[in-house]
Amino acid sequence: MSKQQLAAILEISAQFPPPENAGPAEMRAWFEAINAQTPIPDGIMVERVAAGPAGGDLIRYDSADDKRLIIYFHGGGFFFGSSRSHRVVAANLARLSGLTVLAADYRLAPEHPAPTAHDDAFAVYQWALDRGYTASAIALTGDSAGGNLALATAVRARDAGLPRPGALVLMSPALDFTGESESYRTIADAPLLTPQLMALFTNVYVGKGDPRSPLVTPFDSDLSRLPPTLIHVGSWELLRDDSITMAKRLRDAGSPAELKVWDGMCHSWQLFAPMLDDGMASIEEAAGFTRIHLSA
């Protein structure tokens, strides 16, 4: 059923292509507009908070467990996206987990190139610790570029001597900026995230810097002593092998990792959750994973 649902969604999405020859502001406005059409669950409470340099939305329900926190970093190639554009994921994480979710913003490239987004994400984790959350009660989550930020923040926290978070959830994480993974060639026809778009994101954020640098990706970092990690990736997406490789590297380093490859799903399919069964199912599994592994 989900494959048919996804085909219908992609057919509709194709009717709203990005503007041609547009600058960052126009591209971001287009991205926000198309995602604003996605319905979010009723009853959520949203509070804007000064979490890190760019702030974020604290999302919860009346009955939410306020002792445990899910930090969610949105995707968008470090170029576009926001706490608002990805609210469907954050709000359903809050609904399905019963926990409070912080949908964190971070400064975007090219105005703010690497490692600004990574610095901002680390500052958000520090903010949560300073606010009184126990590290073991915090999950770092994200999709695409946000998955990179979630994992990179955990690695950086460990290296800085900070307590590690209780769990990691990575959805279609963007980790390999070299373009050398096999799926970059074999699944180049996948929708939404193309090789050309990935090259744009790498150029605006990494620029002439080292695409393997730990300042922009944890892909080649020491992955030992990290918390339990859940990775979801679609079988029909350019970044599939980023996830497969990362799961193996985590396990080889002694860090527990679960990988699920979702048959027929494309990049960041969770954004279609209300209309896509596998989108909501992925968020539900992520919510369950955090409930199991977070302890106040």
PDB file of C-alpha atoms in Angstrom:
ATOM      1  CA  MET A   1       0.000   0.000   0.000  1.00  0.00           C
ATOM      2  CA  SER A   2       2.736   2.484   0.908  1.00  0.00           C
ATOM      3  CA  LYS A   3       4.407   2.158  -2.519  1.00  0.00           C
ATOM      4  CA  GLN A   4       1.148   3.151  -4.202  1.00  0.00           C
ATOM      5  CA  GLN A   5       0.660   5.980  -1.730  1.00  0.00           C
ATOM      6  CA  LEU A   6       4.192   7.238  -2.350  1.00  0.00           C
ATOM      7  CA  ALA A   7       3.722   7.131  -6.127  1.00  0.00           C
ATOM      8  CA  ALA A   8       0.601   9.302  -5.797  1.00  0.00           C
ATOM      9  CA  ILE A   9       2.383  11.746  -3.492  1.00  0.00           C
ATOM     10  CA  LEU A  10       5.356  12.071  -5.843  1.00  0.00           C
ATOM     11  CA  GLU A  11       3.015  12.637  -8.789  1.00  0.00           C
ATOM     12  CA  ILE A  12       1.391  15.523  -6.953  1.00  0.00           C
ATOM     13  CA  SER A  13       4.752  16.896  -5.789  1.00  0.00           C
ATOM     14  CA  ALA A  14       6.012  16.991  -9.376  1.00  0.00           C
ATOM     15  CA  GLN A  15       3.375  19.626 -10.107  1.00  0.00           C
ATOM     16  CA  PHE A  16       5.158  22.044  -7.765  1.00  0.00           C
ATOM     17  CA  PRO A  17       8.798  22.118  -8.901  1.00  0.00           C
ATOM     18  CA  PRO A  18      11.319  24.483  -7.317  1.00  0.00           C
ATOM     19  CA  PRO A  19      11.599  27.931  -8.916  1.00  0.00           C
ATOM     20  CA  GLU A  20      14.191  28.247 -11.652  1.00  0.00           C
ATOM     21  CA  ASN A  21      17.319  30.337 -11.153  1.00  0.00           C
ATOM     22  CA  ALA A  22      16.228  31.096  -7.613  1.00  0.00           C
ATOM     23  CA  GLY A  23      18.440  32.307  -4.797  1.00  0.00           C
ATOM     24  CA  PRO A  24      18.487  30.908  -1.243  1.00  0.00           C
ATOM     25  CA  ALA A  25      15.584  33.051  -0.036  1.00  0.00           C
ATOM     26  CA  GLU A  26      13.301  32.003  -2.899  1.00  0.00           C
ATOM     27  CA  MET A  27      14.261  28.344  -2.573  1.00  0.00           C
ATOM     28  CA  ARG A  28      13.576  28.394   1.158  1.00  0.00           C
ATOM     29  CA  ALA A  29      10.219  30.084   0.665  1.00  0.00           C
ATOM     30  CA  TRP A  30       9.255  27.394  -1.864  1.00  0.00           C
ATOM     31  CA  PHE A  31      10.326  24.611   0.492  1.00  0.00           C
ATOM     32  CA  GLU A  32       8.411  26.102   3.422  1.00  0.00           C
ATOM     33  CA  ALA A  33       5.301  26.571   1.293  1.00  0.00           C
ATOM     34  CA  ILE A  34       5.121  22.997   0.014  1.00  0.00           C
ATOM     35  CA  ASN A  35       5.664  21.556   3.490  1.00  0.00           C
ATOM     36  CA  ALA A  36       3.135  23.909   5.065  1.00  0.00           C
ATOM     37  CA  GLN A  37       0.406  21.946   3.263  1.00  0.00           C
ATOM     38  CA  THR A  38       1.105  18.802   5.318  1.00  0.00           C
ATOM     39  CA  PRO A  39      -1.378  18.424   8.189  1.00  0.00           C
ATOM     40  CA  ILE A  40      -0.070  18.096  11.730  1.00  0.00           C
ATOM     41  CA  PRO A  41      -1.835  16.414  14.657  1.00  0.00           C
ATOM     42  CA  ASP A  42      -4.320  18.365  16.743  1.00  0.00           C
ATOM     43  CA  GLY A  43      -3.720  19.396  20.328  1.00  0.00           C
ATOM     44  CA  ILE A  44      -0.005  20.156  20.254  1.00  0.00           C
ATOM     45  CA  MET A  45       1.400  23.038  22.243  1.00  0.00           C
ATOM     46  CA  VAL A  46       4.308  24.913  20.665  1.00  0.00           C
ATOM     47  CA  GLU A  47       6.605  27.192  22.648  1.00  0.00           C
ATOM     48  CA  ARG A  48       9.457  29.095  21.037  1.00  0.00           C
ATOM     49  CA  VAL A  49      12.614  28.783  23.140  1.00  0.00           C
ATOM     50  CA  ALA A  50      16.151  30.181  22.916  1.00  0.00           C
ATOM     51  CA  ALA A  51      17.845  26.822  22.374  1.00  0.00           C
ATOM     52  CA  GLY A  52      21.210  27.494  20.763  1.00  0.00           C
ATOM     53  CA  PRO A  53      21.995  30.437  18.459  1.00  0.00           C
ATOM     54  CA  ALA A  54      18.941  29.907  16.231  1.00  0.00           C
ATOM     55  CA  GLY A  55      16.335  28.805  18.794  1.00  0.00           C
ATOM     56  CA  GLY A  56      13.745  26.085  18.403  1.00  0.00           C
ATOM     57  CA  ASP A  57      10.155  24.994  18.978  1.00  0.00           C
ATOM     58  CA  LEU A  58       9.341  23.029  22.112  1.00  0.00           C
ATOM     59  CA  ILE A  59       6.446  20.746  21.133  1.00  0.00           C
ATOM     60  CA  ARG A  60       4.372  18.761  23.603  1.00  0.00           C
ATOM     61  CA  TYR A  61       0.934  17.657  24.693  1.00  0.00           C
ATOM     62  CA  ASP A  62      -0.785  18.299  28.020  1.00  0.00           C
ATOM     63  CA  SER A  63       0.100  14.817  29.257  1.00  0.00           C
ATOM     64  CA  ALA A  64       3.720  14.879  28.024  1.00  0.00           C
ATOM     65  CA  ASP A  65       6.549  13.471  30.116  1.00  0.00           C
ATOM     66  CA  ASP A  66       8.582  16.609  30.807  1.00  0.00           C
ATOM     67  CA  LYS A  67      11.535  14.713  32.297  1.00  0.00           C
ATOM     68  CA  ARG A  68      12.621  13.259  28.947  1.00  0.00           C
ATOM     69  CA  LEU A  69      13.388  15.200  25.778  1.00  0.00           C
ATOM     70  CA  ILE A  70      13.712  14.362  22.098  1.00  0.00           C
ATOM     71  CA  ILE A  71      15.861  16.867  20.213  1.00  0.00           C
ATOM     72  CA  TYR A  72      15.001  16.790  16.521  1.00  0.00           C
ATOM     73  CA  PHE A  73      17.211  18.378  13.849  1.00  0.00           C
ATOM     74  CA  HIS A  74      15.470  19.002  10.526  1.00  0.00           C
ATOM     75  CA  GLY A  75      16.871  18.103   7.133  1.00  0.00           C
ATOM     76  CA  GLY A  76      17.317  20.282   4.076  1.00  0.00           C
ATOM     77  CA  GLY A  77      20.942  19.917   3.079  1.00  0.00           C
ATOM     78  CA  PHE A  78      22.095  22.627   5.510  1.00  0.00           C
ATOM     79  CA  PHE A  79      20.563  24.971   2.897  1.00  0.00           C
ATOM     80  CA  PHE A  80      16.845  25.052   3.634  1.00  0.00           C
ATOM     81  CA  GLY A  81      14.333  23.645   6.084  1.00  0.00           C
ATOM     82  CA  SER A  82      13.282  24.723   9.551  1.00  0.00           C
ATOM     83  CA  SER A  83      11.520  23.626  12.697  1.00  0.00           C
ATOM     84  CA  ARG A  84       8.298  24.660  10.941  1.00  0.00           C
ATOM     85  CA  SER A  85       8.847  22.862   7.632  1.00  0.00           C
ATOM     86  CA  HIS A  86       9.479  19.575   9.467  1.00  0.00           C
ATOM     87  CA  ARG A  87       6.860  20.006  12.170  1.00  0.00           C
ATOM     88  CA  VAL A  88       4.924  16.994  10.933  1.00  0.00           C
ATOM     89  CA  VAL A  89       7.796  14.743  12.030  1.00  0.00           C
ATOM     90  CA  ALA A  90       8.445  16.514  15.331  1.00  0.00           C
ATOM     91  CA  ALA A  91       4.759  16.752  16.265  1.00  0.00           C
ATOM     92  CA  ASN A  92       4.097  13.092  15.558  1.00  0.00           C
ATOM     93  CA  LEU A  93       7.217  12.130  17.503  1.00  0.00           C
ATOM     94  CA  ALA A  94       5.728  14.037  20.438  1.00  0.00           C
ATOM     95  CA  ARG A  95       2.311  12.426  19.974  1.00  0.00           C
ATOM     96  CA  LEU A  96       3.555   8.866  19.585  1.00  0.00           C
ATOM     97  CA  SER A  97       6.267   8.976  22.259  1.00  0.00           C
ATOM     98  CA  GLY A  98       4.380  10.934  24.891  1.00  0.00           C
ATOM     99  CA  LEU A  99       7.578  12.974  25.377  1.00  0.00           C
ATOM    100  CA  THR A 100       8.512  16.595  24.810  1.00  0.00           C
ATOM    101  CA  VAL A 101      10.210  17.311  21.478  1.00  0.00           C
ATOM    102  CA  LEU A 102      12.503  20.216  20.735  1.00  0.00           C
ATOM    103  CA  ALA A 103      12.485  20.940  16.995  1.00  0.00           C
ATOM    104  CA  ALA A 104      15.787  22.787  16.802  1.00  0.00           C
ATOM    105  CA  ASP A 105      16.725  25.388  14.236  1.00  0.00           C
ATOM    106  CA  TYR A 106      20.269  26.097  13.105  1.00  0.00           C
ATOM    107  CA  ARG A 107      21.845  28.681  10.836  1.00  0.00           C
ATOM    108  CA  LEU A 108      21.887  27.777   7.151  1.00  0.00           C
ATOM    109  CA  ALA A 109      24.419  27.870   4.325  1.00  0.00           C
ATOM    110  CA  PRO A 110      25.644  29.559   2.200  1.00  0.00           C
ATOM    111  CA  GLU A 111      25.284  32.512   4.559  1.00  0.00           C
ATOM    112  CA  HIS A 112      26.597  30.332   7.375  1.00  0.00           C
ATOM    113  CA  PRO A 113      28.933  27.650   5.946  1.00  0.00           C
ATOM    114  CA  ALA A 114      30.543  24.771   7.808  1.00  0.00           C
ATOM    115  CA  PRO A 115      30.859  24.155  10.634  1.00  0.00           C
ATOM    116  CA  THR A 116      28.115  26.584  11.730  1.00  0.00           C
ATOM    117  CA  ALA A 117      25.242  24.077  11.697  1.00  0.00           C
ATOM    118  CA  HIS A 118      27.330  21.576  13.661  1.00  0.00           C
ATOM    119  CA  ASP A 119      28.305  24.226  16.205  1.00  0.00           C
ATOM    120  CA  ASP A 120      24.660  25.250  16.572  1.00  0.00           C
ATOM    121  CA  ALA A 121      23.522  21.646  17.060  1.00  0.00           C
ATOM    122  CA  PHE A 122      26.126  21.094  19.759  1.00  0.00           C
ATOM    123  CA  ALA A 123      24.970  24.300  21.462  1.00  0.00           C
ATOM    124  CA  VAL A 124      21.407  22.954  21.478  1.00  0.00           C
ATOM    125  CA  TYR A 125      22.547  19.829  23.330  1.00  0.00           C
ATOM    126  CA  GLN A 126      24.406  22.004  25.840  1.00  0.00           C
ATOM    127  CA  TRP A 127      21.260  24.105  26.260  1.00  0.00           C
ATOM    128  CA  ALA A 128      19.250  20.991  27.128  1.00  0.00           C
ATOM    129  CA  LEU A 129      21.815  19.935  29.727  1.00  0.00           C
ATOM    130  CA  ASP A 130      21.894  23.450  31.177  1.00  0.00           C
ATOM    131  CA  ARG A 131      18.095  23.444  31.355  1.00  0.00           C
ATOM    132  CA  GLY A 132      18.299  20.479  33.706  1.00  0.00           C
ATOM    133  CA  TYR A 133      17.634  17.494  31.473  1.00  0.00           C
ATOM    134  CA  THR A 134      19.686  14.447  32.388  1.00  0.00           C
ATOM    135  CA  ALA A 135      21.802  13.316  29.426  1.00  0.00           C
ATOM    136  CA  SER A 136      20.356   9.804  29.622  1.00  0.00           C
ATOM    137  CA  ALA A 137      16.900  11.370  29.228  1.00  0.00           C
ATOM    138  CA  ILE A 138      17.789  13.090  25.937  1.00  0.00           C
ATOM    139  CA  ALA A 139      17.499  11.566  22.466  1.00  0.00           C
ATOM    140  CA  LEU A 140      19.224  13.197  19.505  1.00  0.00           C
ATOM    141  CA  THR A 141      17.266  12.642  16.311  1.00  0.00           C
ATOM    142  CA  GLY A 142      17.135  14.028  12.796  1.00  0.00           C
ATOM    143  CA  ASP A 143      16.553  13.363   9.128  1.00  0.00           C
ATOM    144  CA  SER A 144      19.014  13.855   6.264  1.00  0.00           C
ATOM    145  CA  ALA A 145      21.350  16.720   7.251  1.00  0.00           C
ATOM    146  CA  GLY A 146      19.673  16.593  10.653  1.00  0.00           C
ATOM    147  CA  GLY A 147      20.694  12.947  11.025  1.00  0.00           C
ATOM    148  CA  ASN A 148      24.273  14.027  10.414  1.00  0.00           C
ATOM    149  CA  LEU A 149      23.913  16.700  13.104  1.00  0.00           C
ATOM    150  CA  ALA A 150      22.406  14.280  15.628  1.00  0.00           C
ATOM    151  CA  LEU A 151      25.247  11.775  15.293  1.00  0.00           C
ATOM    152  CA  ALA A 152      27.934  14.455  15.080  1.00  0.00           C
ATOM    153  CA  THR A 153      26.629  16.067  18.271  1.00  0.00           C
ATOM    154  CA  ALA A 154      26.850  12.773  20.154  1.00  0.00           C
ATOM    155  CA  VAL A 155      30.438  12.239  18.967  1.00  0.00           C
ATOM    156  CA  ARG A 156      31.395  15.795  19.880  1.00  0.00           C
ATOM    157  CA  ALA A 157      29.770  15.549  23.308  1.00  0.00           C
ATOM    158  CA  ARG A 158      31.772  12.399  24.040  1.00  0.00           C
ATOM    159  CA  ASP A 159      35.011  14.026  22.887  1.00  0.00           C
ATOM    160  CA  ALA A 160      34.268  17.110  24.997  1.00  0.00           C
ATOM    161  CA  GLY A 161      33.771  14.997  28.106  1.00  0.00           C
ATOM    162  CA  LEU A 162      30.047  15.663  28.310  1.00  0.00           C
ATOM    163  CA  PRO A 163      27.656  12.872  29.291  1.00  0.00           C
ATOM    164  CA  ARG A 164      26.336  10.991  26.297  1.00  0.00           C
ATOM    165  CA  PRO A 165      22.669  11.185  25.295  1.00  0.00           C
ATOM    166  CA  GLY A 166      20.406   8.233  25.936  1.00  0.00           C
ATOM    167  CA  ALA A 167      19.622   7.401  22.319  1.00  0.00           C
ATOM    168  CA  LEU A 168      20.145   8.377  18.696  1.00  0.00           C
ATOM    169  CA  VAL A 169      17.611   8.128  15.861  1.00  0.00           C
ATOM    170  CA  LEU A 170      18.856   8.805  12.330  1.00  0.00           C
ATOM    171  CA  MET A 171      16.424   9.037   9.422  1.00  0.00           C
ATOM    172  CA  SER A 172      18.021   8.946   5.959  1.00  0.00           C
ATOM    173  CA  PRO A 173      21.183  10.539   7.384  1.00  0.00           C
ATOM    174  CA  ALA A 174      23.437  12.444   4.964  1.00  0.00           C
ATOM    175  CA  LEU A 175      26.941  11.398   5.974  1.00  0.00           C
ATOM    176  CA  ASP A 176      29.132  10.858   2.917  1.00  0.00           C
ATOM    177  CA  PHE A 177      29.991  14.090   1.105  1.00  0.00           C
ATOM    178  CA  THR A 178      32.523  12.444  -1.204  1.00  0.00           C
ATOM    179  CA  GLY A 179      29.878  10.811  -3.396  1.00  0.00           C
ATOM    180  CA  GLU A 180      31.836   7.563  -3.331  1.00  0.00           C
ATOM    181  CA  SER A 181      29.142   5.284  -1.897  1.00  0.00           C
ATOM    182  CA  GLU A 182      27.777   2.759  -4.382  1.00  0.00           C
ATOM    183  CA  SER A 183      24.183   3.922  -4.006  1.00  0.00           C
ATOM    184  CA  TYR A 184      25.190   7.367  -5.297  1.00  0.00           C
ATOM    185  CA  ARG A 185      25.651   5.648  -8.655  1.00  0.00           C
ATOM    186  CA  THR A 186      23.165   2.772  -8.581  1.00  0.00           C
ATOM    187  CA  ILE A 187      20.197   4.735  -7.197  1.00  0.00           C
ATOM    188  CA  ALA A 188      20.902   8.036  -8.933  1.00  0.00           C
ATOM    189  CA  ASP A 189      17.346   8.091 -10.341  1.00  0.00           C
ATOM    190  CA  ALA A 190      15.739   8.260  -6.900  1.00  0.00           C
ATOM    191  CA  PRO A 191      13.311  11.146  -6.312  1.00  0.00           C
ATOM    192  CA  LEU A 192      13.641  14.220  -4.110  1.00  0.00           C
ATOM    193  CA  LEU A 193      17.369  14.010  -3.415  1.00  0.00           C
ATOM    194  CA  THR A 194      19.359  13.759  -6.657  1.00  0.00           C
ATOM    195  CA  PRO A 195      23.129  13.699  -7.206  1.00  0.00           C
ATOM    196  CA  GLN A 196      22.877  17.257  -8.515  1.00  0.00           C
ATOM    197  CA  LEU A 197      21.051  18.477  -5.419  1.00  0.00           C
ATOM    198  CA  MET A 198      23.470  16.652  -3.138  1.00  0.00           C
ATOM    199  CA  ALA A 199      26.351  18.342  -4.963  1.00  0.00           C
ATOM    200  CA  LEU A 200      24.691  21.718  -4.398  1.00  0.00           C
ATOM    201  CA  PHE A 201      24.288  21.059  -0.681  1.00  0.00           C
ATOM    202  CA  THR A 202      27.897  19.931  -0.370  1.00  0.00           C
ATOM    203  CA  ASN A 203      29.119  22.983  -2.258  1.00  0.00           C
ATOM    204  CA  VAL A 204      27.193  25.537  -0.196  1.00  0.00           C
ATOM    205  CA  TYR A 205      28.024  23.992   3.168  1.00  0.00           C
ATOM    206  CA  VAL A 206      31.421  22.327   2.760  1.00  0.00           C
ATOM    207  CA  GLY A 207      32.685  24.501  -0.091  1.00  0.00           C
ATOM    208  CA  LYS A 208      36.414  24.002  -0.666  1.00  0.00           C
ATOM    209  CA  GLY A 209      36.789  22.317   2.710  1.00  0.00           C
ATOM    210  CA  ASP A 210      37.544  18.657   3.320  1.00  0.00           C
ATOM    211  CA  PRO A 211      34.363  16.593   2.749  1.00  0.00           C
ATOM    212  CA  ARG A 212      35.726  13.973   5.147  1.00  0.00           C
ATOM    213  CA  SER A 213      36.439  16.435   7.949  1.00  0.00           C
ATOM    214  CA  PRO A 214      34.849  15.687  11.335  1.00  0.00           C
ATOM    215  CA  LEU A 215      33.758  19.323  11.262  1.00  0.00           C
ATOM    216  CA  VAL A 216      31.150  18.429   8.624  1.00  0.00           C
ATOM    217  CA  THR A 217      30.458  14.715   9.099  1.00  0.00           C
ATOM    218  CA  PRO A 218      30.994  11.989  11.689  1.00  0.00           C
ATOM    219  CA  PHE A 219      31.208   9.382   8.902  1.00  0.00           C
ATOM    220  CA  ASP A 220      34.894   8.609   9.498  1.00  0.00           C
ATOM    221  CA  SER A 221      34.970   9.440  13.218  1.00  0.00           C
ATOM    222  CA  ASP A 222      35.628   7.206  16.197  1.00  0.00           C
ATOM    223  CA  LEU A 223      32.205   5.708  16.859  1.00  0.00           C
ATOM    224  CA  SER A 224      32.928   3.959  20.128  1.00  0.00           C
ATOM    225  CA  ARG A 225      31.047   4.631  23.360  1.00  0.00           C
ATOM    226  CA  LEU A 226      27.957   5.996  21.638  1.00  0.00           C
ATOM    227  CA  PRO A 227      24.387   5.358  22.803  1.00  0.00           C
ATOM    228  CA  PRO A 228      21.940   2.897  21.218  1.00  0.00           C
ATOM    229  CA  THR A 229      21.205   4.064  17.689  1.00  0.00           C
ATOM    230  CA  LEU A 230      18.253   3.420  15.376  1.00  0.00           C
ATOM    231  CA  ILE A 231      18.769   4.099  11.666  1.00  0.00           C
ATOM    232  CA  HIS A 232      15.954   4.204   9.127  1.00  0.00           C
ATOM    233  CA  VAL A 233      16.645   4.545   5.399  1.00  0.00           C
ATOM    234  CA  GLY A 234      14.673   3.908   2.237  1.00  0.00           C
ATOM    235  CA  SER A 235      15.724   1.285  -0.291  1.00  0.00           C
ATOM    236  CA  TRP A 236      15.013   3.842  -3.044  1.00  0.00           C
ATOM    237  CA  GLU A 237      17.288   6.697  -2.102  1.00  0.00           C
ATOM    238  CA  LEU A 238      20.704   8.032  -2.924  1.00  0.00           C
ATOM    239  CA  LEU A 239      21.869   7.895   0.694  1.00  0.00           C
ATOM    240  CA  ARG A 240      20.977   4.265   1.329  1.00  0.00           C
ATOM    241  CA  ASP A 241      24.594   3.132   1.653  1.00  0.00           C
ATOM    242  CA  ASP A 242      25.425   5.946   4.092  1.00  0.00           C
ATOM    243  CA  SER A 243      23.093   4.240   6.555  1.00  0.00           C
ATOM    244  CA  ILE A 244      24.220   0.689   5.818  1.00  0.00           C
ATOM    245  CA  THR A 245      27.875   1.674   6.243  1.00  0.00           C
ATOM    246  CA  MET A 246      27.213   3.679   9.391  1.00  0.00           C
ATOM    247  CA  ALA A 247      25.318   0.853  11.085  1.00  0.00           C
ATOM    248  CA  LYS A 248      28.229  -1.513  10.433  1.00  0.00           C
ATOM    249  CA  ARG A 249      30.812   0.986  11.643  1.00  0.00           C
ATOM    250  CA  LEU A 250      28.859   1.614  14.845  1.00  0.00           C
ATOM    251  CA  ARG A 251      28.597  -2.097  15.580  1.00  0.00           C
ATOM    252  CA  ASP A 252      32.258  -2.674  14.750  1.00  0.00           C
ATOM    253  CA  ALA A 253      33.122   0.080  17.239  1.00  0.00           C
ATOM    254  CA  GLY A 254      31.053  -1.618  19.951  1.00  0.00           C
ATOM    255  CA  SER A 255      28.144   0.828  19.848  1.00  0.00           C
ATOM    256  CA  PRO A 256      24.691  -0.793  19.598  1.00  0.00           C
ATOM    257  CA  ALA A 257      22.936  -0.005  16.325  1.00  0.00           C
ATOM    258  CA  GLU A 258      19.708  -1.119  14.666  1.00  0.00           C
ATOM    259  CA  LEU A 259      19.208  -0.614  10.924  1.00  0.00           C
ATOM    260  CA  LYS A 260      15.968  -0.885   8.988  1.00  0.00           C
ATOM    261  CA  VAL A 261      15.850  -0.442   5.226  1.00  0.00           C
ATOM    262  CA  TRP A 262      12.287   0.441   4.226  1.00  0.00           C
ATOM    263  CA  ASP A 263      11.331  -1.221   0.963  1.00  0.00           C
ATOM    264  CA  GLY A 264      10.430   1.218  -1.796  1.00  0.00           C
ATOM    265  CA  MET A 265      10.699   4.331   0.346  1.00  0.00           C
ATOM    266  CA  CYS A 266      12.504   7.458  -0.839  1.00  0.00           C
ATOM    267  CA  HIS A 267      14.549  10.078   0.968  1.00  0.00           C
ATOM    268  CA  SER A 268      12.981  11.475   4.173  1.00  0.00           C
ATOM    269  CA  TRP A 269       9.639   9.815   3.467  1.00  0.00           C
ATOM    270  CA  GLN A 270       8.597  10.591   7.049  1.00  0.00           C
ATOM    271  CA  LEU A 271       7.671  14.091   5.843  1.00  0.00           C
ATOM    272  CA  PHE A 272       4.681  12.490   4.102  1.00  0.00           C
ATOM    273  CA  ALA A 273       3.562  10.685   7.264  1.00  0.00           C
ATOM    274  CA  PRO A 274      -0.121  11.681   7.355  1.00  0.00           C
ATOM    275  CA  MET A 275      -0.613  10.430   3.789  1.00  0.00           C
ATOM    276  CA  LEU A 276       1.939   7.615   3.804  1.00  0.00           C
ATOM    277  CA  ASP A 277       1.531   4.564   6.027  1.00  0.00           C
ATOM    278  CA  ASP A 278       5.260   3.777   6.125  1.00  0.00           C
ATOM    279  CA  GLY A 279       6.019   7.399   6.980  1.00  0.00           C
ATOM    280  CA  MET A 280       3.926   7.235  10.131  1.00  0.00           C
ATOM    281  CA  ALA A 281       5.173   3.727  10.904  1.00  0.00           C
ATOM    282  CA  SER A 282       8.769   4.945  10.800  1.00  0.00           C
ATOM    283  CA  ILE A 283       8.008   7.792  13.211  1.00  0.00           C
ATOM    284  CA  GLU A 284       6.136   5.373  15.477  1.00  0.00           C
ATOM    285  CA  GLU A 285       9.151   3.037  15.611  1.00  0.00           C
ATOM    286  CA  ALA A 286      11.425   5.994  16.340  1.00  0.00           C
ATOM    287  CA  ALA A 287       9.124   7.115  19.154  1.00  0.00           C
ATOM    288  CA  GLY A 288       9.082   3.621  20.639  1.00  0.00           C
ATOM    289  CA  PHE A 289      12.872   3.406  20.456  1.00  0.00           C
ATOM    290  CA  THR A 290      13.247   6.626  22.448  1.00  0.00           C
ATOM    291  CA  ARG A 291      10.733   5.539  25.074  1.00  0.00           C
ATOM    292  CA  ILE A 292      12.643   2.309  25.629  1.00  0.00           C
ATOM    293  CA  HIS A 293      16.115   3.836  25.854  1.00  0.00           C
ATOM    294  CA  LEU A 294      15.592   7.151  27.654  1.00  0.00           C
ATOM    295  CA  SER A 295      15.716   7.175  31.448  1.00  0.00           C
ATOM    296  CA  ALA A 296      15.002  10.310  33.468  1.00  0.00           C
TER     297      ALA A 296
END
